[in-house]
Short mmCIF file of C-alpha atoms and ligand atoms in Angstrom, two decimals:
data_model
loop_
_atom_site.label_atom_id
_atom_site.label_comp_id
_atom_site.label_asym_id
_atom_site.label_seq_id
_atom_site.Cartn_x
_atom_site.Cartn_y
_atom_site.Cartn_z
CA UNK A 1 0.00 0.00 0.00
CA UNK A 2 1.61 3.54 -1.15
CA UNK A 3 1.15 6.18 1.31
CA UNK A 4 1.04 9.75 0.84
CA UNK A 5 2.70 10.99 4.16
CA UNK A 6 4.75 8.14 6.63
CA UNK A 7 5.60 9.46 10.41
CA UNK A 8 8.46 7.66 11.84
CA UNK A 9 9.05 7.51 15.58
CA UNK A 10 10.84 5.70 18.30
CA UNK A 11 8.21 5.61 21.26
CA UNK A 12 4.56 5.47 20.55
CA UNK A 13 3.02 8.12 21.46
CA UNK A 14 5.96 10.71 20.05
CA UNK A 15 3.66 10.91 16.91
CA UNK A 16 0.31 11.88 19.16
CA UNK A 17 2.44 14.85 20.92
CA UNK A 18 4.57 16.15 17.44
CA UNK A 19 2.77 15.49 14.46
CA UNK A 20 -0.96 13.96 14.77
CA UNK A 21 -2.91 16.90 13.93
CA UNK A 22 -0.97 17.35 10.57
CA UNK A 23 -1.74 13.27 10.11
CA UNK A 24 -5.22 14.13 10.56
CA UNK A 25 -5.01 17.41 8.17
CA UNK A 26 -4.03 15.56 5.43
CA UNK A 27 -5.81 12.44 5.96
CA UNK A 28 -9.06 14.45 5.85
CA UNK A 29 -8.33 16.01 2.32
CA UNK A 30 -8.21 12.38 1.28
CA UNK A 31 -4.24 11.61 1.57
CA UNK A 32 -3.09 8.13 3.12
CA UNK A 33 -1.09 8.30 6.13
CA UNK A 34 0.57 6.12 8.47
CA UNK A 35 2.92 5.61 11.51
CA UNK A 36 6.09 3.04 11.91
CA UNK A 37 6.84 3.61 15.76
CA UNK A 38 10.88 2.35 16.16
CA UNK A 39 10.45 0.76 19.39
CA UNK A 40 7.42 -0.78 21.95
CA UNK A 41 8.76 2.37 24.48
CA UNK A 42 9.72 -0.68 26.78
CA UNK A 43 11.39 1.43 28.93
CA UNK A 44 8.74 3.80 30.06
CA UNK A 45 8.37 4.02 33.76
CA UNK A 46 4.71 3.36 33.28
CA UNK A 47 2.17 0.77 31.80
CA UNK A 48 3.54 -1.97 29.33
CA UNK A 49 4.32 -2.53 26.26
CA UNK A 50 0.95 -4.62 25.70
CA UNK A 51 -1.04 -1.65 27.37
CA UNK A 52 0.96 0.76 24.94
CA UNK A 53 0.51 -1.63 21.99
CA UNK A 54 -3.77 -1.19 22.54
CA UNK A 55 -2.93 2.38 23.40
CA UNK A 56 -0.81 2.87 20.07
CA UNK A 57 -4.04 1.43 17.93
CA UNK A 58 -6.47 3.10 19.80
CA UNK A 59 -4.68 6.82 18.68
CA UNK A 60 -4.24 5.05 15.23
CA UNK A 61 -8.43 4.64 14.71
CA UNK A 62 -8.76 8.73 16.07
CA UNK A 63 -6.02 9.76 13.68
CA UNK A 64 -7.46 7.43 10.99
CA UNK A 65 -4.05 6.08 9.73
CA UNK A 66 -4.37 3.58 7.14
CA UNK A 67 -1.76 1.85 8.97
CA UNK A 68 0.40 1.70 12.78
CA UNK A 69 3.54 -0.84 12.32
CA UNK A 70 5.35 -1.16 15.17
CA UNK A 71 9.74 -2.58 14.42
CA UNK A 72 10.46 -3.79 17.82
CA UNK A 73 14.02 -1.64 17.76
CA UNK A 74 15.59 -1.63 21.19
CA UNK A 75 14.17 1.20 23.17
CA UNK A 76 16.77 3.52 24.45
CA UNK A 77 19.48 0.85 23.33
CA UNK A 78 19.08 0.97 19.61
CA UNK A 79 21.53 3.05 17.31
CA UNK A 80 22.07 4.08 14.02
CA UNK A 81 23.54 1.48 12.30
CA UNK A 82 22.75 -1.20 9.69
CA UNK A 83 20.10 -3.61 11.47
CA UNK A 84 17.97 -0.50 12.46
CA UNK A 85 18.84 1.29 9.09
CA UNK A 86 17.89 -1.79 7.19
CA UNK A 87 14.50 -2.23 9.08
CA UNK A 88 13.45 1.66 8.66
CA UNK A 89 15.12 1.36 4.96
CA UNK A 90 12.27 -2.03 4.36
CA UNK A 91 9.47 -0.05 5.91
CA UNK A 92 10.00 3.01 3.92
CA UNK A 93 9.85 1.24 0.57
CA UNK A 94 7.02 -1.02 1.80
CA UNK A 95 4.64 2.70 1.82
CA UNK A 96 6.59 4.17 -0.52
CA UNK A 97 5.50 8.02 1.36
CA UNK A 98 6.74 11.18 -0.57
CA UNK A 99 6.31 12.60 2.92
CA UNK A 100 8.24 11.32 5.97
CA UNK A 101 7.71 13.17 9.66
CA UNK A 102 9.84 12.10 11.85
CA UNK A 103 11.55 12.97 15.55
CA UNK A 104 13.58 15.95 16.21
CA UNK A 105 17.50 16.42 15.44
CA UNK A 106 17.59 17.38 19.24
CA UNK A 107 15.62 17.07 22.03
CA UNK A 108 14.90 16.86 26.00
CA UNK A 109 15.16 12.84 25.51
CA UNK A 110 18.01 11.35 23.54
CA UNK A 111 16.55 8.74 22.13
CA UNK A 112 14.44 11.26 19.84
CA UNK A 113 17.59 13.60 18.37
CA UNK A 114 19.02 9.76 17.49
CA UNK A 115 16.00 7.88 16.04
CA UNK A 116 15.26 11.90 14.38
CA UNK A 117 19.44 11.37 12.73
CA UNK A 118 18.69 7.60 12.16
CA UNK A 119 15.27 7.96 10.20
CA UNK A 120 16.66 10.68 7.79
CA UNK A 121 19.60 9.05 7.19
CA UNK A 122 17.25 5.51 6.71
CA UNK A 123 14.98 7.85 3.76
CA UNK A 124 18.56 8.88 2.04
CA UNK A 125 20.12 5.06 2.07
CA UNK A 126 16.09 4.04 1.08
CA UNK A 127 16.99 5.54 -2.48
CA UNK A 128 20.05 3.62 -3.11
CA UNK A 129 19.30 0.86 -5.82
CA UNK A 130 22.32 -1.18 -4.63
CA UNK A 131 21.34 -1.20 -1.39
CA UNK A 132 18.78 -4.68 -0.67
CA UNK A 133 15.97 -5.60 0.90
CA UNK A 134 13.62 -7.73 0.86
CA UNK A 135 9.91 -8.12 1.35
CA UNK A 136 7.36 -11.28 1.26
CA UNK A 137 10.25 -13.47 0.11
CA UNK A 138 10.30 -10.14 -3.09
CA UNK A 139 13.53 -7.76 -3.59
CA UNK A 140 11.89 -4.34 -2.90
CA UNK A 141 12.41 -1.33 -5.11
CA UNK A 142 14.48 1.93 -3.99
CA UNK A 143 12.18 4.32 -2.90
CA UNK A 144 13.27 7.96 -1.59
CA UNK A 145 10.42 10.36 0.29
CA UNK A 146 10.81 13.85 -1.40
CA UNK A 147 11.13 15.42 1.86
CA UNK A 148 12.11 14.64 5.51
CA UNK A 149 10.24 17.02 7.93
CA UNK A 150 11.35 16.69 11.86
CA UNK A 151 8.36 17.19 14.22
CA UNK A 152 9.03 20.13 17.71
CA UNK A 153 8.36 17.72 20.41
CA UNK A 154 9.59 18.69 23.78
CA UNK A 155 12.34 21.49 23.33
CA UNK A 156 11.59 24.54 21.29
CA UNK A 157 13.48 24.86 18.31
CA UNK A 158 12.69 27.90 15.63
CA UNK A 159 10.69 26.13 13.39
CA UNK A 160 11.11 26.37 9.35
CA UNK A 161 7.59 26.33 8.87
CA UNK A 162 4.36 25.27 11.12
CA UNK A 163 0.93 23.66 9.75
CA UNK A 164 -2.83 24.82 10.87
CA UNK A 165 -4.15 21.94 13.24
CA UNK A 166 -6.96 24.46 14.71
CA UNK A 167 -9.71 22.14 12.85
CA UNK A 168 -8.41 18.83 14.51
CA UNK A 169 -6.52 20.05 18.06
CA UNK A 170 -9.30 18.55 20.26
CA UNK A 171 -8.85 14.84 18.10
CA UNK A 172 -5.34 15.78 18.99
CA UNK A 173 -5.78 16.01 22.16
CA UNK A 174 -7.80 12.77 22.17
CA UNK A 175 -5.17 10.81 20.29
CA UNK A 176 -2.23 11.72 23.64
CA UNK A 177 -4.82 11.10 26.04
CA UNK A 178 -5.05 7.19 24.47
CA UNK A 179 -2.05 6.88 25.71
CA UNK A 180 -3.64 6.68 29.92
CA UNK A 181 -0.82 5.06 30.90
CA UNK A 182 1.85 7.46 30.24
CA UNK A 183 -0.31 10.59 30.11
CA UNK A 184 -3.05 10.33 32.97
CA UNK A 185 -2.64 10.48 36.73
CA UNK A 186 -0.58 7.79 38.26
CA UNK A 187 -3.15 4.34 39.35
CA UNK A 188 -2.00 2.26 42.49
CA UNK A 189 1.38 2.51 42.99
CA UNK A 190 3.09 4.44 39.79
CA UNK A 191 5.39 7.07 40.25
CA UNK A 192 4.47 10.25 38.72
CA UNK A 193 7.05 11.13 35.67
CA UNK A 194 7.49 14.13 33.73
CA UNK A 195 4.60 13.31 31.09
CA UNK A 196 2.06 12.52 34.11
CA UNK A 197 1.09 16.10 35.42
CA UNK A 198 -1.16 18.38 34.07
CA UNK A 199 1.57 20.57 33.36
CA UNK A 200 2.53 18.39 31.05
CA UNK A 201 -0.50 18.42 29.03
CA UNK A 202 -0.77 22.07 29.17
CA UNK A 203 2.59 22.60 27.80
CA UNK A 204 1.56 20.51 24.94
CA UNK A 205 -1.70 23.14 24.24
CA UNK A 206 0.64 25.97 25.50
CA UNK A 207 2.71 25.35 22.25
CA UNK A 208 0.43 24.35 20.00
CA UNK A 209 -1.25 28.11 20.44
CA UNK A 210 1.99 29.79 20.81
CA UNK A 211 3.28 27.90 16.80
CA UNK A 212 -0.42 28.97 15.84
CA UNK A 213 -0.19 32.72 16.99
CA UNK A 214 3.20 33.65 15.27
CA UNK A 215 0.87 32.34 11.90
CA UNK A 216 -2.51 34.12 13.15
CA UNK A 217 -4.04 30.70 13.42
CA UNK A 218 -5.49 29.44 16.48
CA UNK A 219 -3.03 25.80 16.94
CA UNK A 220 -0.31 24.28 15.33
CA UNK A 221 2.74 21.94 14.71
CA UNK A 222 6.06 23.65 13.86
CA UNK A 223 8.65 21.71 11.53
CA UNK A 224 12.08 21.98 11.22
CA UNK A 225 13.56 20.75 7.60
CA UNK A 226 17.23 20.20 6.36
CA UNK A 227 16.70 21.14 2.92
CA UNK A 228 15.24 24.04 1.28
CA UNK A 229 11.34 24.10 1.46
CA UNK A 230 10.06 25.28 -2.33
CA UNK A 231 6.70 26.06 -3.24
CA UNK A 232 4.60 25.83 -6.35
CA UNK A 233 2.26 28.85 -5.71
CA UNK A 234 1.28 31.01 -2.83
CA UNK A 235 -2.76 29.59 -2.68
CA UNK A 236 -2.46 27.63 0.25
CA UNK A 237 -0.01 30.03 2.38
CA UNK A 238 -1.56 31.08 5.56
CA UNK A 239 -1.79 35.22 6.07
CA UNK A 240 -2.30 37.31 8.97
CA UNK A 241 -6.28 38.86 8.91
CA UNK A 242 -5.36 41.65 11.87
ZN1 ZN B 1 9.51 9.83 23.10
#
């Protein structure tokens, strides 16, 4: 199945608090997306990776992806190298995406600046014919995304351009709060972490408004990209009314 826009992340759940409401954007005008998460985010200090797992699909049905794959890379332990490169590399050509979203260069948690290095270096090596891989027992064909966009998650970096989410910030909001385990109040005897507190999930809305204001627009995502950003006509750009 070819999808129109692929985000790549290494704990579920990084996807609900970066990049869902563009997912759900574009998947409203009609485009296919999906998620590959990296890892089962085994070493969270709360629920399981089961829980997350029925977590993960529940935020995949309010996001309407056409499809959640999950790699089973070692969370926190993994690196970029050529068994996680080759299983990112496999996945990419499997949806074939001309759009790939994936974790920031740098961030609070180092897992995400790796897997954000590791996933754009996995879309480059994707379009190398002499590179192999295989799929259902077939040799898959090179496949490179036009463009490699890396989600703000948790630090603030000056993003290179940010997309509208006002229409879909409360499915947002629906999509992190899937994830009870990590997101909620502790149950029984978990410890509160940083994610647990409702500061936590204020900060979330806190920069979704603040992306959205420097645009005149009530929410969004901010993006950070590598290359160049060109554009084919100025229809769809977003302008200040007041
Ligand atoms: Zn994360």
């Amino acid at each position: 199945m070819k999808l129109d826009i692929l985000a790549i992340a290494v704990h579920p759940d990084d996807v609900e608090l970066g990049c869902a409401g563009t997912l759900m954007v574009h998947a409203r005008q009609g485009m296919k997306v999906g998620v590959v998460d990296l890892t089962r985010g085994e070493l969270g200090t709360r629920g399981t990776p089961e829980l997350r797992e029925q977590e993960a699909q529940a935020a995949a049905k309010i996001m309407g992806l056409e499809v959640r794959e999950n790699l089973g890379l070692a969370d926190g332990f993994f690196r970029n190298d050529t068994m996680e490169q080759m299983a990112i590399i496999t996945a990419i050509r499997k949806y074939r995406p001309d759009i790939v979203l994936a974790n920031a260069m740098d961030d609070r948690h180092p897992d995400h600046g790796r897997a954000g290095k590791l996933i754009a270096d996995s879309c480059f090596l994707a379009g190398l014919r002499k590179v192999e891989t295989m799929a259902d027992g077939q040799p898959q064909e090179a496949w490179r995304p036009k463009q490699v966009f890396h989600f703000l998650q948790d630090r603030y970096h000056e993003p290179d351009f940010v997309i509208d989410i006002s229409a879909v910030m409360e499915q947002k909001l629906d999509a992190i709060k899937s994830f009870s385990s990590q997101f909620l109040a502790p149950k029984d005897h978990e410890p509160q972490t940083y994610i647990s507190g409702t500061g936590f999930f204020d900060s979330v809305i806190y920069r979704a408004k603040m992306l959205g204001k420097m645009v005149g627009v009530e929410y969004a995502e901010g993006y950070t990209s590598a290359k160049m950003i060109g554009i084919r006509n100025f229809a769809d750009m977003i302008s200040e009314t007041t």
